[in-house]
mmCIF file with all atom_site columns, C-alpha atoms in Angstrom:
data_model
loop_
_atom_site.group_PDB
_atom_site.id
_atom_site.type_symbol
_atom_site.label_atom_id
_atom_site.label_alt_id
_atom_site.label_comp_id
_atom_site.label_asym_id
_atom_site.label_entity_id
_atom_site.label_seq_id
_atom_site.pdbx_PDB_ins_code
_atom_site.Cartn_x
_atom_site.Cartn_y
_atom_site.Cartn_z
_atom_site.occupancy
_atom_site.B_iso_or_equiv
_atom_site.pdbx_formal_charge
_atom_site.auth_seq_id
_atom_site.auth_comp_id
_atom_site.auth_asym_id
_atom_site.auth_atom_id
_atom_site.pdbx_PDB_model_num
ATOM 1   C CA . UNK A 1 1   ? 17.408 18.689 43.552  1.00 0.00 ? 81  UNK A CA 1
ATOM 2   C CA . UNK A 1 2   ? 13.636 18.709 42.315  1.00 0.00 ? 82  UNK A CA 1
ATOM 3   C CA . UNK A 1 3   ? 14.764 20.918 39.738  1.00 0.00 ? 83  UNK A CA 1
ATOM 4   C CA . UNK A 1 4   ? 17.793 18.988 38.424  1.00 0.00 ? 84  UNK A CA 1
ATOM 5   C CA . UNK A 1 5   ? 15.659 15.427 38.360  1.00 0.00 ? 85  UNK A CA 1
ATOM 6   C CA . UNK A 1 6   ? 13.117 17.412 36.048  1.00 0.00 ? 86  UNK A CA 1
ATOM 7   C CA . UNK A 1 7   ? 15.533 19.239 33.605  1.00 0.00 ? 87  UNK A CA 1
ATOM 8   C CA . UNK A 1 8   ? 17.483 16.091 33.169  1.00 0.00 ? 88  UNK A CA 1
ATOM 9   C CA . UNK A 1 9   ? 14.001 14.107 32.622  1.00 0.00 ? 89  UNK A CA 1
ATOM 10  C CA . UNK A 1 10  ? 12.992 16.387 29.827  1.00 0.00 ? 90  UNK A CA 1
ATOM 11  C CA . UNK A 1 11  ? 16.468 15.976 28.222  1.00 0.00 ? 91  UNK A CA 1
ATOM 12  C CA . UNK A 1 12  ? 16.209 12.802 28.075  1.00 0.00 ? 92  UNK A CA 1
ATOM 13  C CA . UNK A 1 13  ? 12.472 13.290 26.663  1.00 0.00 ? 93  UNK A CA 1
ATOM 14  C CA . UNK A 1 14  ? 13.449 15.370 24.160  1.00 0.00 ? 94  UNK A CA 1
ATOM 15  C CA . UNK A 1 15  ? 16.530 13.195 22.928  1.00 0.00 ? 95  UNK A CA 1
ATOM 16  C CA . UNK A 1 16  ? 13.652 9.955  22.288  1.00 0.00 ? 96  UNK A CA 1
ATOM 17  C CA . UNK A 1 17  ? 11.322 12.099 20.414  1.00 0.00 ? 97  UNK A CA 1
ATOM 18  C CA . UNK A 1 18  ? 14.164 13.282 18.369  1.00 0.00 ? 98  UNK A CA 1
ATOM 19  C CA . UNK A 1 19  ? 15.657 9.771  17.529  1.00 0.00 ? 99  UNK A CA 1
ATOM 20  C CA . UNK A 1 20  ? 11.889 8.595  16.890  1.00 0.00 ? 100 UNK A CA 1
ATOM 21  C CA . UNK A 1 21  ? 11.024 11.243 14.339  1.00 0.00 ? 101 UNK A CA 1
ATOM 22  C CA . UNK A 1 22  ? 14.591 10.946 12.387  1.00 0.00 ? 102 UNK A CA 1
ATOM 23  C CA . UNK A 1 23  ? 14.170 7.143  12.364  1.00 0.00 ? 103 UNK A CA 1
ATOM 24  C CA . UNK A 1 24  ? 10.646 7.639  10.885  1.00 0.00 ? 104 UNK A CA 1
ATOM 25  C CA . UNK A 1 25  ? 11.655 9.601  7.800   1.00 0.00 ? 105 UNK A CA 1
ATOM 26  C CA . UNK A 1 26  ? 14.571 7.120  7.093   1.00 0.00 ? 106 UNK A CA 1
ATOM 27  C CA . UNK A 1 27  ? 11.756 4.545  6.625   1.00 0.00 ? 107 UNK A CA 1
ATOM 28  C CA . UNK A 1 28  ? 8.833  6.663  4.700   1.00 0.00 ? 108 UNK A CA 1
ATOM 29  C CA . UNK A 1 29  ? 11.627 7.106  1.744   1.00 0.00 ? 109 UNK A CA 1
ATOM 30  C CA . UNK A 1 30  ? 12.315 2.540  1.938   1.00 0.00 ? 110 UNK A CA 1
ATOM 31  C CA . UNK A 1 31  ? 8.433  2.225  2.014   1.00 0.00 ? 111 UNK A CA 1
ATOM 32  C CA . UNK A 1 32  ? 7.578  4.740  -0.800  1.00 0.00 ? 112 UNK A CA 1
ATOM 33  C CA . UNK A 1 33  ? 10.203 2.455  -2.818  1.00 0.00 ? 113 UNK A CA 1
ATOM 34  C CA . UNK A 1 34  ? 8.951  -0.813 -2.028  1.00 0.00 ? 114 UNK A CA 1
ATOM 35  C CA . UNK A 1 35  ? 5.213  0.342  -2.856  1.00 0.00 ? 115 UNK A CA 1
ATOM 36  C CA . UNK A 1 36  ? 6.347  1.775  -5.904  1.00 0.00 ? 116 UNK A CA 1
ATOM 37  C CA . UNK A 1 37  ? 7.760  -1.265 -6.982  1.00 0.00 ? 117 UNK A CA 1
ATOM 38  C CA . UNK A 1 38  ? 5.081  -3.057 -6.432  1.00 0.00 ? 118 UNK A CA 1
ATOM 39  C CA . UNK A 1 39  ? 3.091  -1.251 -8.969  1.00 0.00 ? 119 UNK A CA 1
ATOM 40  C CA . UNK A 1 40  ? 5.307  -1.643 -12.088 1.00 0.00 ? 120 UNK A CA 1
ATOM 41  C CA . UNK A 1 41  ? 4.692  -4.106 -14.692 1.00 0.00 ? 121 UNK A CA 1
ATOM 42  C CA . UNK A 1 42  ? 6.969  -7.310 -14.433 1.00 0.00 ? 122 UNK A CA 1
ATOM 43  C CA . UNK A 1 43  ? 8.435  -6.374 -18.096 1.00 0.00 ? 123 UNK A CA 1
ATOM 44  C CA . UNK A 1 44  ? 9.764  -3.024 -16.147 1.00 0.00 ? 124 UNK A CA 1
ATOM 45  C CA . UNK A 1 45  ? 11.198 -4.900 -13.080 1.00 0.00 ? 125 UNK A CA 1
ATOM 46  C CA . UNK A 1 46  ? 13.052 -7.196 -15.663 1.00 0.00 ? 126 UNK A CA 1
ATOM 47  C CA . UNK A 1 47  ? 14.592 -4.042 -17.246 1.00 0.00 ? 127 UNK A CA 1
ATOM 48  C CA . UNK A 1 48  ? 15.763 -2.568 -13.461 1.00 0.00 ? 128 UNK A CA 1
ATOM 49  C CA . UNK A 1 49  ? 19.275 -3.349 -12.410 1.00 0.00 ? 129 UNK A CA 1
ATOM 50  C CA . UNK A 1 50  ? 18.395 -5.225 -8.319  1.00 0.00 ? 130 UNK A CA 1
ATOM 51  C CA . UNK A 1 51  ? 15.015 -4.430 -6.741  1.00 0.00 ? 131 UNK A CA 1
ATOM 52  C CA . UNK A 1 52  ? 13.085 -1.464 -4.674  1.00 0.00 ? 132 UNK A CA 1
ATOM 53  C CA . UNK A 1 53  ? 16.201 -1.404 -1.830  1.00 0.00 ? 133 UNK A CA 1
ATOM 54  C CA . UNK A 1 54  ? 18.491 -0.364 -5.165  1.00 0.00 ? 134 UNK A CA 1
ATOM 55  C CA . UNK A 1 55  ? 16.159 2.557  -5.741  1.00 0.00 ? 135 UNK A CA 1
ATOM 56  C CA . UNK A 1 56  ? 17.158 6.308  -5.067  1.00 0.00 ? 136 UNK A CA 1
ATOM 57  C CA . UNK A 1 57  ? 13.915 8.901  -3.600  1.00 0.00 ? 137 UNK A CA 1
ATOM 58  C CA . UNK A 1 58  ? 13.796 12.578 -3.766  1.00 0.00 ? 138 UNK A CA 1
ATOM 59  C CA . UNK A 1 59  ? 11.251 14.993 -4.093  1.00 0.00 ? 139 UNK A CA 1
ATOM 60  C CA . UNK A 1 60  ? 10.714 17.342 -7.275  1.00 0.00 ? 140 UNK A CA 1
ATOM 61  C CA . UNK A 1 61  ? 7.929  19.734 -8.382  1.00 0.00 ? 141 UNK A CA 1
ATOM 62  C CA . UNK A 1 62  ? 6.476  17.769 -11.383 1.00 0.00 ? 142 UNK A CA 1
ATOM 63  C CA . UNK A 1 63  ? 6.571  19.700 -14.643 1.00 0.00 ? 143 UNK A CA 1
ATOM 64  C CA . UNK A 1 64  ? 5.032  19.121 -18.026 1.00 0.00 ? 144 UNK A CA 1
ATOM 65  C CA . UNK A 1 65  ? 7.960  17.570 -20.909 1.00 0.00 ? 145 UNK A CA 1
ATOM 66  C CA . UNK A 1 66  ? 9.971  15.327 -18.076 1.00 0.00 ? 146 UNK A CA 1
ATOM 67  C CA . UNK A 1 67  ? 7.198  12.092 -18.071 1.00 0.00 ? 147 UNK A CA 1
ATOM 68  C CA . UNK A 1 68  ? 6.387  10.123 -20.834 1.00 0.00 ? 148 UNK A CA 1
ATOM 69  C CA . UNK A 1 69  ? 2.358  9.559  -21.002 1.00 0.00 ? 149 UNK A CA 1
ATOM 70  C CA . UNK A 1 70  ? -0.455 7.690  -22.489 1.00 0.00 ? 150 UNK A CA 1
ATOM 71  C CA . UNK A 1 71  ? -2.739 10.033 -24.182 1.00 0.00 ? 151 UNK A CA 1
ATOM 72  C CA . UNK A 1 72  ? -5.839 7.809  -23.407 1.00 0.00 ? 152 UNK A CA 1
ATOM 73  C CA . UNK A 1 73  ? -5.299 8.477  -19.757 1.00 0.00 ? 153 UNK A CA 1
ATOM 74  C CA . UNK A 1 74  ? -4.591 12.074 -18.302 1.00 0.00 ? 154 UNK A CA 1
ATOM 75  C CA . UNK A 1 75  ? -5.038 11.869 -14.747 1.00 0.00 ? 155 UNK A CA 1
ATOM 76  C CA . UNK A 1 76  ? -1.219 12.394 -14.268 1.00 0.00 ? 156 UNK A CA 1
ATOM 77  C CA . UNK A 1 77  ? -1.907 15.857 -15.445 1.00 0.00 ? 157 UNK A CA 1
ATOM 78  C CA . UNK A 1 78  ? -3.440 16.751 -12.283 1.00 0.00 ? 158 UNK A CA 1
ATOM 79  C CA . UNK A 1 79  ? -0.001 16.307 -10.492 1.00 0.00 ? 159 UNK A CA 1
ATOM 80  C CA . UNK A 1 80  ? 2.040  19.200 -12.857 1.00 0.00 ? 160 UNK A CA 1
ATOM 81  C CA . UNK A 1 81  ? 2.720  21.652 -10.326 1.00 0.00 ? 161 UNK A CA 1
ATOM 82  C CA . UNK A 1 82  ? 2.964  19.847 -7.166  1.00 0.00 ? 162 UNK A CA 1
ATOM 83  C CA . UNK A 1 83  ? 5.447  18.106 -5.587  1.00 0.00 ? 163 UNK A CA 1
ATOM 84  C CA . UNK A 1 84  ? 5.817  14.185 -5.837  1.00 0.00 ? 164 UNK A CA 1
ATOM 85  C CA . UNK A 1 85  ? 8.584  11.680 -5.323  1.00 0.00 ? 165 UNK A CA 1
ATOM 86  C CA . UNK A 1 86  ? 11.072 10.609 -7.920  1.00 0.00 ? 166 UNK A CA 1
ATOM 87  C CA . UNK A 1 87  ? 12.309 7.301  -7.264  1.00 0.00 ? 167 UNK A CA 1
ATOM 88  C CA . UNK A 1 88  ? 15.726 6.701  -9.746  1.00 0.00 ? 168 UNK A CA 1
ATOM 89  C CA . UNK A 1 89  ? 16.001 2.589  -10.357 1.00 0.00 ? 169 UNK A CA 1
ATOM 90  C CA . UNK A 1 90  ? 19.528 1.860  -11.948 1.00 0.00 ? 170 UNK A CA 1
ATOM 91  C CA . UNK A 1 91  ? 18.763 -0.222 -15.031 1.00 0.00 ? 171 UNK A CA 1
ATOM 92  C CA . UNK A 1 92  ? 20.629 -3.115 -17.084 1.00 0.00 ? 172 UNK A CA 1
ATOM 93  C CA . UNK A 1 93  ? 22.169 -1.035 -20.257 1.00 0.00 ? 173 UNK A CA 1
ATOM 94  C CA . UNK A 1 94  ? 24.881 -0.117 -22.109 1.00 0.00 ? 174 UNK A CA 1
ATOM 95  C CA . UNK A 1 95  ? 23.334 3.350  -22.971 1.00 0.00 ? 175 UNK A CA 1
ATOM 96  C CA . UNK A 1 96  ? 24.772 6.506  -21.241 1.00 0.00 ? 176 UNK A CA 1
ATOM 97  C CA . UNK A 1 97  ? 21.409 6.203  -19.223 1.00 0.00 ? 177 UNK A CA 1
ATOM 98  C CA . UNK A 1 98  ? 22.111 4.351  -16.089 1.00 0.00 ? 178 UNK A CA 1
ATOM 99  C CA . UNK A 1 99  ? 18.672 4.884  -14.424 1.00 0.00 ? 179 UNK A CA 1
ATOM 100 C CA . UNK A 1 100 ? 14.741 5.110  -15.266 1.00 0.00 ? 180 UNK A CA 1
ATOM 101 C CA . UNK A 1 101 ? 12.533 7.632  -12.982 1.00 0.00 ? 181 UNK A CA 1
ATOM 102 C CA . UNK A 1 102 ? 9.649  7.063  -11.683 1.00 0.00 ? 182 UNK A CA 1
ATOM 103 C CA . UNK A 1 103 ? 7.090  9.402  -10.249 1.00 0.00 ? 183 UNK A CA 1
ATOM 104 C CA . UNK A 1 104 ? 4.457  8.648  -7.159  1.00 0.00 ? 184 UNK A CA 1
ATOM 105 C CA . UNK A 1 105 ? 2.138  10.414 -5.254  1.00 0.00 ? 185 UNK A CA 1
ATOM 106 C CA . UNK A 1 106 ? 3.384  11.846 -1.394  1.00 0.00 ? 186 UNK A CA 1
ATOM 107 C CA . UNK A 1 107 ? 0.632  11.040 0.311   1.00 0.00 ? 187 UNK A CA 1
ATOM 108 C CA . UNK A 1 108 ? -0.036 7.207  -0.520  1.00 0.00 ? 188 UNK A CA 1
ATOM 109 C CA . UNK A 1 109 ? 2.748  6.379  -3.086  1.00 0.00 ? 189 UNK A CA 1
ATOM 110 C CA . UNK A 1 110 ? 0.895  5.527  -6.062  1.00 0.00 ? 190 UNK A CA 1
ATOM 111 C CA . UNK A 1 111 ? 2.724  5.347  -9.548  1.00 0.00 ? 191 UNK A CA 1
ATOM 112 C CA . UNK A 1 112 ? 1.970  8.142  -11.539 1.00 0.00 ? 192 UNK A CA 1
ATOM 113 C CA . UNK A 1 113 ? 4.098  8.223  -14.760 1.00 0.00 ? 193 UNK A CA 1
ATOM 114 C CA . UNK A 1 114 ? 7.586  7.009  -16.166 1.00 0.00 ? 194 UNK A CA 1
ATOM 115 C CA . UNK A 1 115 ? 10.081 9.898  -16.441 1.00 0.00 ? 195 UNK A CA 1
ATOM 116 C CA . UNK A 1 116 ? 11.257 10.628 -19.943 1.00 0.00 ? 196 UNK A CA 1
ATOM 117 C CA . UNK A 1 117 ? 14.980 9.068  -21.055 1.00 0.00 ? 197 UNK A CA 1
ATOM 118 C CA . UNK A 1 118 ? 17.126 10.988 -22.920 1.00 0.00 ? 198 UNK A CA 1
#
């Protein structure tokens, strides 16, 4: 009986660790969006199609030739090579481009550079 009480304790354990860890990642991707968008110029947000909640996240390895940059300031360049999010805003256009990427930081979400648009 002992036995039975403790197995179906630990099931039940293990079933609110796993619902607490899957909501949690649901929620880092919302909050990278929001903090994102809370770093772009207001002339930006006016170009984007809704707000943050429209935005789409993923994670790429970032590579030199897919951001646009300002050649007075190069501290994106110590991100080429490592991983960061890009977060896909639809945008108000007629163009064949229906979205503008930006790239952040994983560990604290800070804007790092506009993608480029074809």
């Amino acid at each position: 009986m002992k036995k039975v009480m403790l197995l179906i304790l630990i099931v039940v354990l293990s079933m609110g660790v796993i619902a607490c860890t899957n909501e949690n990642d649901a929620s880092d991707d919302k909050d990278v969006r929001e903090v994102v968008w809370g770093q772009l110029p207001s002339e930006q947000k006016d170009f984007i199609d809704g707000n943050w909640e429209d935005a789409t996240v993923s994670k790429i390895e970032l590579r030199e030739g897919i951001m646009s940059s300002d050649l007075h300031d190069m501290s994106e360049t110590l991100y080429i090579g490592n991983e960061v999010y890009a977060i896909d805003f639809p945008i108000r256009s007629g163009s064949s481009t229906n979205t503008i990427t930006v790239f952040a930081d994983v560990d604290n979400g800070e804007y790092i550079a506009n993608g480029l648009v074809d």
